[in-house]
Coordinates of N, CA, C and O in Angstrom, one line a residue:
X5 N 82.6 107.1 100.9 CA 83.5 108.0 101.5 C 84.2 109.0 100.5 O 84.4 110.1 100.9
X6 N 84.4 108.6 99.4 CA 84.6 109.7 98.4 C 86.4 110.2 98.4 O 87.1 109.2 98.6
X7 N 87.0 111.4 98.2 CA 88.4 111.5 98.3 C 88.6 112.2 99.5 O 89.5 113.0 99.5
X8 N 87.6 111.9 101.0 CA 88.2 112.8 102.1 C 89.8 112.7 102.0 O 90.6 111.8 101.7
X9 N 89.9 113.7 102.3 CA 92.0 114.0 102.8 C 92.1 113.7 104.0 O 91.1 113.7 104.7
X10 N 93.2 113.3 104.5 CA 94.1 113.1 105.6 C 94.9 114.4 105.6 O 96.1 114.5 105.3
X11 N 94.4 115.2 105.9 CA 94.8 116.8 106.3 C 96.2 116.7 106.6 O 97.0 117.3 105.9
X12 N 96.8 115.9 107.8 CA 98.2 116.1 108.1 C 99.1 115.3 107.4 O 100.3 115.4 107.6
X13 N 98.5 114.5 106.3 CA 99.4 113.1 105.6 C 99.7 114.0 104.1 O 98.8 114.5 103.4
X14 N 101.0 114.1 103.8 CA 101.3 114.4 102.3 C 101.8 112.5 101.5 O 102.4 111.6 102.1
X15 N 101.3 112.7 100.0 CA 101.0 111.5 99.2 C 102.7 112.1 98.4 O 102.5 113.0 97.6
X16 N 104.1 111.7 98.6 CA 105.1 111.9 98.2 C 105.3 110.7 96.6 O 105.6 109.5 96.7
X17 N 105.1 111.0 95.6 CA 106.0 110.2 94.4 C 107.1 110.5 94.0 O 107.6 111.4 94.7
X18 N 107.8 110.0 93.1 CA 108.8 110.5 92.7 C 110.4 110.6 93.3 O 111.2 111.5 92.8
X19 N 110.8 109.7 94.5 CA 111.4 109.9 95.5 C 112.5 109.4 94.7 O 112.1 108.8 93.7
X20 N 114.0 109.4 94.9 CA 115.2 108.9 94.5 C 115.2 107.3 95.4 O 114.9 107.3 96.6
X21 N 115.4 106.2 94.7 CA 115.2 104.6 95.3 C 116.0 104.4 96.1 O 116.1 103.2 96.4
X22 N 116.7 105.2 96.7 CA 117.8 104.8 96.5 C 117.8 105.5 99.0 O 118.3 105.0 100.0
X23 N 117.0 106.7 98.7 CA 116.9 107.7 99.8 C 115.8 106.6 101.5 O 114.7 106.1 101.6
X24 N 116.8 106.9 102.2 CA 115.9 106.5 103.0 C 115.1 107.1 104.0 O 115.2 108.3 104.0
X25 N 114.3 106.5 104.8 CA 113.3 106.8 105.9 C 113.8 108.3 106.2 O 113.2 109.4 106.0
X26 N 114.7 108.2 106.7 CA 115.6 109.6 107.6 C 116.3 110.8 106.2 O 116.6 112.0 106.2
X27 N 116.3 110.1 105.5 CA 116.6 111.6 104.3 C 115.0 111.8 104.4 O 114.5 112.7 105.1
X28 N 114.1 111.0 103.6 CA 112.6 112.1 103.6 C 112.6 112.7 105.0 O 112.6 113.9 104.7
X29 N 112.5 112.6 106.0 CA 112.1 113.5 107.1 C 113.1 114.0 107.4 O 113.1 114.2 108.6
X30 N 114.3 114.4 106.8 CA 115.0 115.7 107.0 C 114.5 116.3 106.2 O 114.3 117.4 106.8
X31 N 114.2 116.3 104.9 CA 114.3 117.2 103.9 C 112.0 117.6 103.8 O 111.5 118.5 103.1
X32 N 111.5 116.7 104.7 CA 109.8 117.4 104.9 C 110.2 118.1 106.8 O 109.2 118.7 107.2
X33 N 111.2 117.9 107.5 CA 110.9 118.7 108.3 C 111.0 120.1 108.3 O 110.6 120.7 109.2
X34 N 111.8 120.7 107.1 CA 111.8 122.0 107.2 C 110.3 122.7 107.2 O 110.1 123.9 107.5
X35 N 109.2 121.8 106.7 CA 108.3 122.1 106.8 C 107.4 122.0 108.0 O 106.3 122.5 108.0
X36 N 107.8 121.5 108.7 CA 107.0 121.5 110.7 C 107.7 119.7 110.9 O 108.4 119.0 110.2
X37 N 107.2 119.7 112.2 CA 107.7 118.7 112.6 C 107.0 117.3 112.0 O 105.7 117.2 112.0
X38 N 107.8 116.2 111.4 CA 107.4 115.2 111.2 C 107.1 114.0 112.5 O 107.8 113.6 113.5
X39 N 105.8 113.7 112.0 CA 105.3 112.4 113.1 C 105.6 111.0 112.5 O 105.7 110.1 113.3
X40 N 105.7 110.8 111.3 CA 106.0 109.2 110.2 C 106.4 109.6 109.1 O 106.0 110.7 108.6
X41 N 107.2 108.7 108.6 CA 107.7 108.5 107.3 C 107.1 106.8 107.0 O 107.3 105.8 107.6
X42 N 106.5 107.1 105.9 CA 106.3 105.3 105.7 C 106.5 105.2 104.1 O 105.5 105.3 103.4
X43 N 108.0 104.9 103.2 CA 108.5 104.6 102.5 C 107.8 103.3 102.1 O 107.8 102.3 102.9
X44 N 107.2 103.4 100.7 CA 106.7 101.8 100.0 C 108.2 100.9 99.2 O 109.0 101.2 98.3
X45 N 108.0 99.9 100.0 CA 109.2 98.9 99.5 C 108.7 97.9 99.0 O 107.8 97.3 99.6
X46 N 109.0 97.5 98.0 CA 109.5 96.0 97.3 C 109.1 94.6 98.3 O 110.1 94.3 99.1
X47 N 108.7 94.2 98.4 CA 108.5 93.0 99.5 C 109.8 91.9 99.4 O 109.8 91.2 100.4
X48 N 110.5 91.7 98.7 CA 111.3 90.6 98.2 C 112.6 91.2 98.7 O 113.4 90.8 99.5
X49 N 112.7 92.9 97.5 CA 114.2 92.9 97.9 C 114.3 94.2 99.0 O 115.4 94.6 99.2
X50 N 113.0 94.8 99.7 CA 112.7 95.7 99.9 C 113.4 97.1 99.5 O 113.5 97.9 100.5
X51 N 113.6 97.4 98.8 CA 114.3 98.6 97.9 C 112.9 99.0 97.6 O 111.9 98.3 97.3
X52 N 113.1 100.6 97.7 CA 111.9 101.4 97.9 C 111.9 101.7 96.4 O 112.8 101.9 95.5
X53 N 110.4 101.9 96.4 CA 109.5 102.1 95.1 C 109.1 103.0 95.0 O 108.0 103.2 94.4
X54 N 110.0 104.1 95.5 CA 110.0 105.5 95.1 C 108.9 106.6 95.8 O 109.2 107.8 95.6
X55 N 107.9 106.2 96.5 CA 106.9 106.9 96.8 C 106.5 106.3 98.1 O 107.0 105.3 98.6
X56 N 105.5 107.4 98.8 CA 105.5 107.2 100.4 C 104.6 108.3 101.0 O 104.3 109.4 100.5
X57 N 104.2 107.8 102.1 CA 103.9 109.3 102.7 C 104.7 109.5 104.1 O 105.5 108.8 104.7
X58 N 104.0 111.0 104.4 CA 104.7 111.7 105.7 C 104.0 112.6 106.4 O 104.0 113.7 105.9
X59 N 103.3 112.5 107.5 CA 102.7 112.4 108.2 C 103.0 113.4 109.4 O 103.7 113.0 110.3
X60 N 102.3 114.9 109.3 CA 102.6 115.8 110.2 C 102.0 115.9 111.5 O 101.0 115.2 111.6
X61 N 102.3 116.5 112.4 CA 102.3 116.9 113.9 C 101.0 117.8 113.2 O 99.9 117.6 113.7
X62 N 101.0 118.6 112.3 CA 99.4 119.7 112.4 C 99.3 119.4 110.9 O 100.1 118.8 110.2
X63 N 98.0 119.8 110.6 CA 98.0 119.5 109.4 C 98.5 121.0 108.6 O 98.9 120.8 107.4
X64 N 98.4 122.2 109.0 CA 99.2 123.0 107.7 C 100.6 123.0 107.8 O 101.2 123.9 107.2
X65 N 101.3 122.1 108.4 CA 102.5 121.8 108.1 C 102.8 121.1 106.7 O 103.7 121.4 106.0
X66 N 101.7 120.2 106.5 CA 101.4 119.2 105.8 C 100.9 120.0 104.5 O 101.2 119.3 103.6
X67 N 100.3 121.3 104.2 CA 99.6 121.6 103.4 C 101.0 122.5 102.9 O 101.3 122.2 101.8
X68 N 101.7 123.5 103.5 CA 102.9 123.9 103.3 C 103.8 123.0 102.7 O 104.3 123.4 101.6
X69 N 104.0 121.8 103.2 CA 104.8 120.8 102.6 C 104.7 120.4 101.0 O 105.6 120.4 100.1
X70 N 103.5 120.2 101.0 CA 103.0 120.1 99.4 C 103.4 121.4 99.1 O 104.3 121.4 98.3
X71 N 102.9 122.6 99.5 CA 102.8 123.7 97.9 C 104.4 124.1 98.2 O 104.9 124.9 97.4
X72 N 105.0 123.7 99.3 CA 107.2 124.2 98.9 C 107.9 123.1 98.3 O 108.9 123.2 97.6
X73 N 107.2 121.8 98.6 CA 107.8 120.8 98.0 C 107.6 120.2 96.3 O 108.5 120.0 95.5
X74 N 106.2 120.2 96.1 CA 105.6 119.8 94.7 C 106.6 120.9 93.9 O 106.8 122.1 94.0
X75 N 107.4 119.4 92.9 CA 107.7 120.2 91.8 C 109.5 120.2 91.7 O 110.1 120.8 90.8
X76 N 110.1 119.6 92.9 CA 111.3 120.3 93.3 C 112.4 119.3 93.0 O 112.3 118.1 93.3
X77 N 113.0 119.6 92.6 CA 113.9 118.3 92.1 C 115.4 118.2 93.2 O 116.2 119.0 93.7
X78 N 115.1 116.6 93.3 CA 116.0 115.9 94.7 C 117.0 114.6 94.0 O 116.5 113.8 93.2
X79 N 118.1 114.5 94.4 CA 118.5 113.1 93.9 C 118.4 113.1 92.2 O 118.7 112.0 91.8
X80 N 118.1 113.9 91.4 CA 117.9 113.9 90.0 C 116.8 113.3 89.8 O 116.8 112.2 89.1
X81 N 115.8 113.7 90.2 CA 114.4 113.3 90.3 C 113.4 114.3 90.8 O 113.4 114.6 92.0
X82 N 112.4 114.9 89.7 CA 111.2 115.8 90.0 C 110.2 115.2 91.1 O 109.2 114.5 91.0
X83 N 110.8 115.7 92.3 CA 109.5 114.8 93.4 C 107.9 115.4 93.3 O 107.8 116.5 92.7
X84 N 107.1 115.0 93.7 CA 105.4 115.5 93.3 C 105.2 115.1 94.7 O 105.6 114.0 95.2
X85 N 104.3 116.2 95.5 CA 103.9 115.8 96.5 C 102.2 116.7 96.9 O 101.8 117.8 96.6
X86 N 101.6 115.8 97.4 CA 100.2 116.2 97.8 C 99.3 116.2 99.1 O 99.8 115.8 100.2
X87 N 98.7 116.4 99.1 CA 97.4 115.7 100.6 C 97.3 114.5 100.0 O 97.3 114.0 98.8
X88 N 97.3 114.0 101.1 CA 96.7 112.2 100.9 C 95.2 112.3 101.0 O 94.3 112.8 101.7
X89 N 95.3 111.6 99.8 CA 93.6 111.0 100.6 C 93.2 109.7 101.3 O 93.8 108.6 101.1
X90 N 92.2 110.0 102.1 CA 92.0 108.5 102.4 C 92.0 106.9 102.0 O 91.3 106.5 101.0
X91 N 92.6 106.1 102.7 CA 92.3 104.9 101.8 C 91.0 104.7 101.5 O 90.1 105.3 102.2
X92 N 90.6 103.9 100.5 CA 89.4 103.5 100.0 C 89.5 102.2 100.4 O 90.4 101.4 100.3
X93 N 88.1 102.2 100.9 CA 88.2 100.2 101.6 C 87.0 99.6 100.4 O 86.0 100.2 99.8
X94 N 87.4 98.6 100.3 CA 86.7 97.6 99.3 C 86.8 97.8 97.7 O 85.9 97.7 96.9
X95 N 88.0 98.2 97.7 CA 88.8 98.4 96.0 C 90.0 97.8 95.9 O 90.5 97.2 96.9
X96 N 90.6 97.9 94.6 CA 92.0 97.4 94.5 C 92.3 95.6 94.6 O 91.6 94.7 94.1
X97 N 93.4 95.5 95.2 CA 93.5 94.2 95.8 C 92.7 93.4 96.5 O 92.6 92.2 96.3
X98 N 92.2 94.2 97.5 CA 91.4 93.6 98.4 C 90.0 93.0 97.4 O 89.6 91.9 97.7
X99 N 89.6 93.6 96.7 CA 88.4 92.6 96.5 C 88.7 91.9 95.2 O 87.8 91.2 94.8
X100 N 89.8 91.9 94.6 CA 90.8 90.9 93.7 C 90.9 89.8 94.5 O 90.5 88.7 94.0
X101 N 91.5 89.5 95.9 CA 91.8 88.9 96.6 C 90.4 88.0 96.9 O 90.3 86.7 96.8
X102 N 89.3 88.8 97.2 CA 88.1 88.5 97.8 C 87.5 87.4 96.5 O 86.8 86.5 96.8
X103 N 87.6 87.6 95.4 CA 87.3 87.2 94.2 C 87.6 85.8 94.2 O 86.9 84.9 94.1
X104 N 89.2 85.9 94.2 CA 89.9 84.3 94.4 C 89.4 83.7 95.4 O 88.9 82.6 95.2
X105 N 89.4 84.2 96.7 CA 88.9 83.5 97.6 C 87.5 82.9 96.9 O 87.7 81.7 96.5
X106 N 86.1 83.4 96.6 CA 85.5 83.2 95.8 C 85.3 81.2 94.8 O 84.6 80.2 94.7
X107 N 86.6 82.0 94.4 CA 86.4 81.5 93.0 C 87.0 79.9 93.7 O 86.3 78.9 93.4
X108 N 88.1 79.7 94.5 CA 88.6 78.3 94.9 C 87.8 78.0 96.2 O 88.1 77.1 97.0
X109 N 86.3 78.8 96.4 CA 85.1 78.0 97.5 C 84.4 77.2 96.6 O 84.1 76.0 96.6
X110 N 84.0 78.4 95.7 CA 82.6 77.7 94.7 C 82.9 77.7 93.2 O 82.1 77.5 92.3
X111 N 83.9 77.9 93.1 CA 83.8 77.0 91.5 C 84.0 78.5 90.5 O 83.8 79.6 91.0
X112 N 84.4 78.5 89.2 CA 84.3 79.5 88.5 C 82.9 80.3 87.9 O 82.0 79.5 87.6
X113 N 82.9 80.8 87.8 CA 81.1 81.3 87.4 C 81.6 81.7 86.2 O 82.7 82.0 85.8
X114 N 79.8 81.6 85.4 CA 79.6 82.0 83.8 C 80.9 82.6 83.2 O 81.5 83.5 83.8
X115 N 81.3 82.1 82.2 CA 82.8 82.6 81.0 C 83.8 83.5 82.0 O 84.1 84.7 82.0
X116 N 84.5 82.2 83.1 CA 85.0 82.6 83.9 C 86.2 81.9 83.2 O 85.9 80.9 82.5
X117 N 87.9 82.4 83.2 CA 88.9 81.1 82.4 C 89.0 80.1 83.7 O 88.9 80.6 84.9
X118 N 89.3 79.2 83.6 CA 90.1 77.7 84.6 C 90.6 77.7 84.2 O 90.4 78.1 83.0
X119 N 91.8 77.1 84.5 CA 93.3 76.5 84.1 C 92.9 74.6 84.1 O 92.7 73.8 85.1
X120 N 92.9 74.5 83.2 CA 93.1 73.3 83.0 C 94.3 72.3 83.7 O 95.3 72.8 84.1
X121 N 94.0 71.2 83.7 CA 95.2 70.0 84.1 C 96.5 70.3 83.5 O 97.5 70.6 84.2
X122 N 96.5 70.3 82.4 CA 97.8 70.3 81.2 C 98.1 71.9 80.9 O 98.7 72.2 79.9
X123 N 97.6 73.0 81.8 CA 98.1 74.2 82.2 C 97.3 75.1 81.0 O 97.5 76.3 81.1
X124 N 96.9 74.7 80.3 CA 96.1 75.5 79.2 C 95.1 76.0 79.9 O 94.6 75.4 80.8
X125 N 94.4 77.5 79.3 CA 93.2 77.7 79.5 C 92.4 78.1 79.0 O 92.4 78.9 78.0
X126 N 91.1 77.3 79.8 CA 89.9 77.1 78.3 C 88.7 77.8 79.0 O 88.6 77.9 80.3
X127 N 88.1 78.2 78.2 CA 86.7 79.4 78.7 C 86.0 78.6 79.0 O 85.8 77.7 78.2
X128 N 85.3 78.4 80.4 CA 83.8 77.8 80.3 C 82.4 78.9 80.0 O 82.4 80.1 79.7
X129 N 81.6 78.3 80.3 CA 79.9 78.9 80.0 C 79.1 78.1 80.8 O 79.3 76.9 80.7
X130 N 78.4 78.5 81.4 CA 77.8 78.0 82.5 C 76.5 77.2 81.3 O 76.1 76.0 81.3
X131 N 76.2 78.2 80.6 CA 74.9 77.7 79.4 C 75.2 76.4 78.5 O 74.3 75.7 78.0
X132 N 76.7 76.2 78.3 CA 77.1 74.6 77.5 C 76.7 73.7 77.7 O 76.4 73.1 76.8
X133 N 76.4 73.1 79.0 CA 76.0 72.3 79.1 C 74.3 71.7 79.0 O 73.8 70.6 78.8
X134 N 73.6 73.2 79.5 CA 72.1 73.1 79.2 C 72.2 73.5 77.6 O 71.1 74.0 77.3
X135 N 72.9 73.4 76.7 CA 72.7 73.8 75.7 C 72.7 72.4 74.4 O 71.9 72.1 73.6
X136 N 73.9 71.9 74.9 CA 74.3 70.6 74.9 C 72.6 69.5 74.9 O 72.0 68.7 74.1
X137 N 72.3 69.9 76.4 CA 71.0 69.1 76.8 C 70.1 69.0 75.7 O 69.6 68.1 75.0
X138 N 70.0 70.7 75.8 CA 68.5 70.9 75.0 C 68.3 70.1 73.3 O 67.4 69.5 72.8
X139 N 69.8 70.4 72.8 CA 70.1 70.0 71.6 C 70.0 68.5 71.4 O 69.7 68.0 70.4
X140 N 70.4 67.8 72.5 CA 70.0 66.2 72.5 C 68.9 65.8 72.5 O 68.5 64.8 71.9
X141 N 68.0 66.7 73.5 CA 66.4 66.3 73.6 C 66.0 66.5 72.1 O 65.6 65.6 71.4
X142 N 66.2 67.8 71.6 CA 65.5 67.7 70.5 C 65.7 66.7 68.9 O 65.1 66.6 67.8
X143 N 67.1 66.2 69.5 CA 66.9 65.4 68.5 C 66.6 63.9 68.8 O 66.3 63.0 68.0
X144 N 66.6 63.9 70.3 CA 65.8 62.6 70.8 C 64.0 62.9 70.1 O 63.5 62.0 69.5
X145 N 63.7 63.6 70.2 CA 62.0 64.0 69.7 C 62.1 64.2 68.5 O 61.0 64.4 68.0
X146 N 62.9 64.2 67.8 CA 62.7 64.1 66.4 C 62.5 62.5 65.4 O 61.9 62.0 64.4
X147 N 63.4 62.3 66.4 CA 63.5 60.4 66.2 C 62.0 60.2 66.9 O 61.0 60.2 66.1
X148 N 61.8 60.1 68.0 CA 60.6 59.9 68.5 C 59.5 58.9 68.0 O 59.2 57.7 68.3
X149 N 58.8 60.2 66.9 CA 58.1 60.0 66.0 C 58.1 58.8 65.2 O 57.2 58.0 65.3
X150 N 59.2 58.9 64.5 CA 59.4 58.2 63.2 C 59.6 56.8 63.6 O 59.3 55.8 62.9
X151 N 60.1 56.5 64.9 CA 60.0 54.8 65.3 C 58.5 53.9 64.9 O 58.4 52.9 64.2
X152 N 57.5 54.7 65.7 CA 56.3 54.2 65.8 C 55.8 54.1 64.6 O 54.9 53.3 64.4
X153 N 56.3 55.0 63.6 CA 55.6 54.9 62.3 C 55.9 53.9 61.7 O 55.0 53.4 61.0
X154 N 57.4 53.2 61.6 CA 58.0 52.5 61.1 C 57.2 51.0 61.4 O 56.4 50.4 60.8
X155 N 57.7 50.6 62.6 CA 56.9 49.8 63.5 C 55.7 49.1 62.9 O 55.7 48.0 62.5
X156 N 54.6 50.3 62.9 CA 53.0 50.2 63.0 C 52.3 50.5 60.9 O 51.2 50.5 60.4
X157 N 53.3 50.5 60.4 CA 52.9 50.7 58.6 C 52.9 52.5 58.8 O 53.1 53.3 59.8
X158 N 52.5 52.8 57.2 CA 52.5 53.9 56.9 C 51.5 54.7 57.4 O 51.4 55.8 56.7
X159 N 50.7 54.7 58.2 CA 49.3 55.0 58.7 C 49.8 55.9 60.2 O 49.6 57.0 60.7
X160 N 50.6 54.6 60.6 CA 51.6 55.3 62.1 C 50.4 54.5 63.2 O 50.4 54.7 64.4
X161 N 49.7 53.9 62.7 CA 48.6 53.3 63.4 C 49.3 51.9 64.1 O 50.4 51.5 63.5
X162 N 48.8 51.3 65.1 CA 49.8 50.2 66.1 C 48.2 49.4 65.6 O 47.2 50.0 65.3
X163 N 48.5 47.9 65.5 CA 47.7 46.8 65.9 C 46.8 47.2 64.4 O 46.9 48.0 63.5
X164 N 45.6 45.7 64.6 CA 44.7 45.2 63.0 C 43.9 46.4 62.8 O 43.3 47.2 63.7
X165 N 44.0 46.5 61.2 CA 42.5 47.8 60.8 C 41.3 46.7 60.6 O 41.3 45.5 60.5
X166 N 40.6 47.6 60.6 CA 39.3 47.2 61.0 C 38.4 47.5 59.7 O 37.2 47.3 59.7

């Protein structure tokens, strides 16, 4: 999908924390009629996070909005305002989210961290344990050998010479 615009939506930062719903859409309707204000808040204490968009009836209301508003100082604060662009689906949070989900179905993958019991955390490697393996076989076959020889005299030979 790329950066399509939302033609009638302006991308507002920079807003005073303090301004609400109804100050931004007085101060973007001088530019055509507003259809939404959607102010981003804080989830906890919802006190707004300064930025938002606003959402016109046409979209060169919207394109007006940006090039009288970008730049203009409100509340003691340089506001910046633009075209929106569209959300982007499958970035961000969402596939951070999708990850965890992931990770508490099937387990952590290759040099992934876990949290340990005692809250520490330790790297695994998916390869430690076949590494572990291989390293024991080979010294299980190293011994191997030398049993039978011991066993059977210096020859390595089992049972009477002839």
């Amino acid at each position: 999908m790329g950066d399509q615009k939302q033609e009638d939506t302006v991308f507002v930062r920079q807003l005073p924390f303090d301004w609400t719903e109804e100050q931004v859409m007085q101060l973007f309707s001088d530019s055509g009629p507003v259809k939404r204000v959607d102010l981003i808040r804080d989830a906890k204490t919802r006190q707004s996070k300064g930025f938002g968009f606003v959402r016109f009836a046409m979209a060169p209301d919207a394109r007006r909005a940006a090039q009288d508003l970008d730049g203009q100082r409100k509340g003691g604060r340089t506001i910046r305002v633009e075209i929106a662009s569209k959300k982007k689906t499958g970035r961000g949070n969402r596939d951070r989210y999708k990850k965890q989900q992931e990770v508490s179905m099937y387990g952590p993958g290759p040099k992934q961290e876990q949290i340990v019991n005692n809250g520490e955390k330790e790297e695994k490697e998916a390869e430690e344990g076949a590494e572990e393996q291989q390293d024991e076989q080979q010294e299980d076959e190293a011994e191997a050998p030398a049993a039978p020889a011991a066993a059977g005299g210096p020859s390595g030979a089992s049972g009477p010479a002839g």
